[in-house]
Amino acid sequence: MNTTIREWLAMESACDAVVVQGWVRTRRDSKAFSFLELNDGSCLRNLQCVVDAGVPGYDRIAECTTGAAVRVEGRLVASPGGAQKWEVRATALELVGGADETFPLQKKGHTPEFLRTVAHLRPRTNLYGSIFRVRSRLSYAVHRFFQERGFFHVHTPILTASDCEGAGEMFRVTTLPAGEDDFAKDFFARQAFLTVSGQLEGETFATALGRIYTFGPTFRAENSNTTRHAAEFWMIEPEMAFCDLAGDMETAEAQVKYLARAMLEESPEELEFLNKFVDKGLRERLEFVAGRPFERLPYAEAVDILQRSGRTFEYPVEYGQNLQSEHERWLTEEHCRCPVTVFDYPKEIKPFYMRLNDDGRTVAAMDLLVPGIGEIVGGSQREERLDVLRANMARHHLSEESYWWYVDLRRYGSVPHAGYGLGFERLLMLVTGVSNIRDVIPFARTPGHCEF
RNA sequence: UCCUGAGUAGCUCAGCGGCAGAGCGGGUGGCUGUUAACCACUAGGUCGUAGGUUCGAACCCUACCUCAGGAGCCA
């Protein structure tokens, strides 16, 4: 494999024989030579190549325009210019793949809205290149966090017949011809869907391997048009046997802190760039998130605080109702001024699998709210008592037969256990400062959008 | 899905009832160890679509389409 620009730029000393392959970001011509700035995606920075007019291949310099792919051979030398440590003195230039004047990415800044229309090219920009390098490193950090703590990665199915109730509308998967709905003749001989959560399957493995997590694509057919919803997104779902709500909240908080720290330590160049051009408060916020304990509030107390806040909200705060976005934002952005975990919600507004608390009115649920984004984690201790679970299912009008294997977990060696879902894209929004979910996923799927 | 706003050159926008504009990008020429290079010249438009009002519409009205932001749902 070729040496990357990231590697060349990290060299300790000059080098006589280098080969650089990348895409031209900008070219500046002189009479007798040209400056070519190349980027190969390995890092944010470009490598400046100086190509003298006599160098083999210089006859095609006019075609080495922004976006063109080129290969440069030469010597790595200290750069006399102030802006960079190293540059390449070219001894040969090869145009690998040209890019004519219709190439959409100009040298100037573009809006995210325009770049979404050229999603196949946008990773070649500084912003999206940064975002997707960060995405990769954070994905790795997610696995590291769990693996360091004895969690096993479980690949839960993407095609599923089970509905993780409360998670949202599902995409149906079928091989039946249009218009037919005899599910007995369908591929799986029953209705099948794309998963909205690996939780139910995850619980089966938690009660076998102890600590597990899933990290994969998740699908919601909601007609949501917001900056923080996508129809296809990646969710991290740990599930822990012998764990209660307190342990659940501790793990979620530790994980968000771990990932904020990972961003600070492992993507310094991208962080600097994002802090400068996307969100000037980013670094400060990440230090804060990584360094200080989060706030924890029982739902009832949160409602009380909101009611006494003196603020007039568009929607009134009422015990027994879901907290509105404006309420969550006020709590995390203005009252606590830090991430806050709200727990012990009224049972009426939460799904059947959440564990009933001793008060008989609330369930051991928790939502982790962060400034600017809102809910980033949703989780709970699961109901492990067979009779209580069955009563919950009856109350939610769910048939026990269709969840028979889930109920079985409460028949055989049932244990207290808990877990949560962490939205990977929302986490990326938090650590990059990017305010729209469509800009932190390579190819966003939202209502009406499935191009690319 | 609901509410609000916006659609004018490749991109970002100005023009808000009387000849279609700028910056950037593109092309051509010049200049310079340059670095969002610089200077000059130049090409580039069905003003989102369809209707309406008016002597006259990019501009006012209606509908639709698209995009964005907010809401709901949630991760």
Coordinates of C-alpha atoms (C1' of nucleotides) in Angstrom, one line a residue, chain A residues 28-31 81 87 89 106 108 220 224-226 229 324-325 329 375-376 426 436 438 449, chain B residues 1 10-12 24-26 31-37 67-75:
Chain A
R28 CA -1.5 27.9 -7.8
D29 CA 0.5 28.5 -10.9
S30 CA 3.7 30.4 -11.4
K31 CA 5.4 30.9 -14.7
G81 CA 6.7 28.7 3.2
E87 CA 6.4 19.9 1.0
R89 CA 9.6 18.7 -4.7
Q106 CA -15.3 24.7 -5.4
K108 CA -14.8 28.1 -1.4
R220 CA -37.8 3.6 12.1
S224 CA -40.0 12.6 11.2
N225 CA -38.5 15.7 9.6
T226 CA -36.1 17.0 12.2
H229 CA -34.2 11.8 13.3
Q324 CA -41.7 18.1 25.8
S325 CA -38.6 19.1 23.9
R329 CA -34.0 21.7 26.7
E375 CA -32.4 12.7 24.4
I376 CA -29.2 10.8 23.6
R426 CA -26.7 11.8 18.2
N436 CA -28.0 18.1 11.8
R438 CA -28.1 14.2 8.1
H449 CA -34.8 10.5 0.6
Chain B
rU1 C1' -48.1 15.0 9.5
rG10 C1' -22.2 26.2 -11.1
rC11 C1' -22.1 28.1 -5.5
rU12 C1' -23.5 32.2 -1.8
rC24 C1' -16.8 33.4 -5.5
rG25 C1' -16.2 29.4 -9.0
rG26 C1' -15.3 28.5 -14.7
rC31 C1' 2.2 38.4 -12.6
rU32 C1' 4.2 36.2 -8.3
rG33 C1' 7.8 30.6 -3.4
rU34 C1' 2.5 30.6 -3.6
rU35 C1' -0.9 28.9 0.3
rA36 C1' -9.2 30.8 0.5
rA37 C1' -2.8 33.8 -4.0
rC67 C1' -35.4 22.7 0.6
rA68 C1' -34.5 24.5 5.6
rG69 C1' -35.9 25.5 10.7
rG70 C1' -39.5 24.4 14.7
rA71 C1' -43.3 20.8 16.7
rG72 C1' -44.9 15.7 17.5
rC73 C1' -42.5 10.6 17.7
rC74 C1' -37.9 8.9 19.6
rA75 C1' -32.1 7.2 19.6

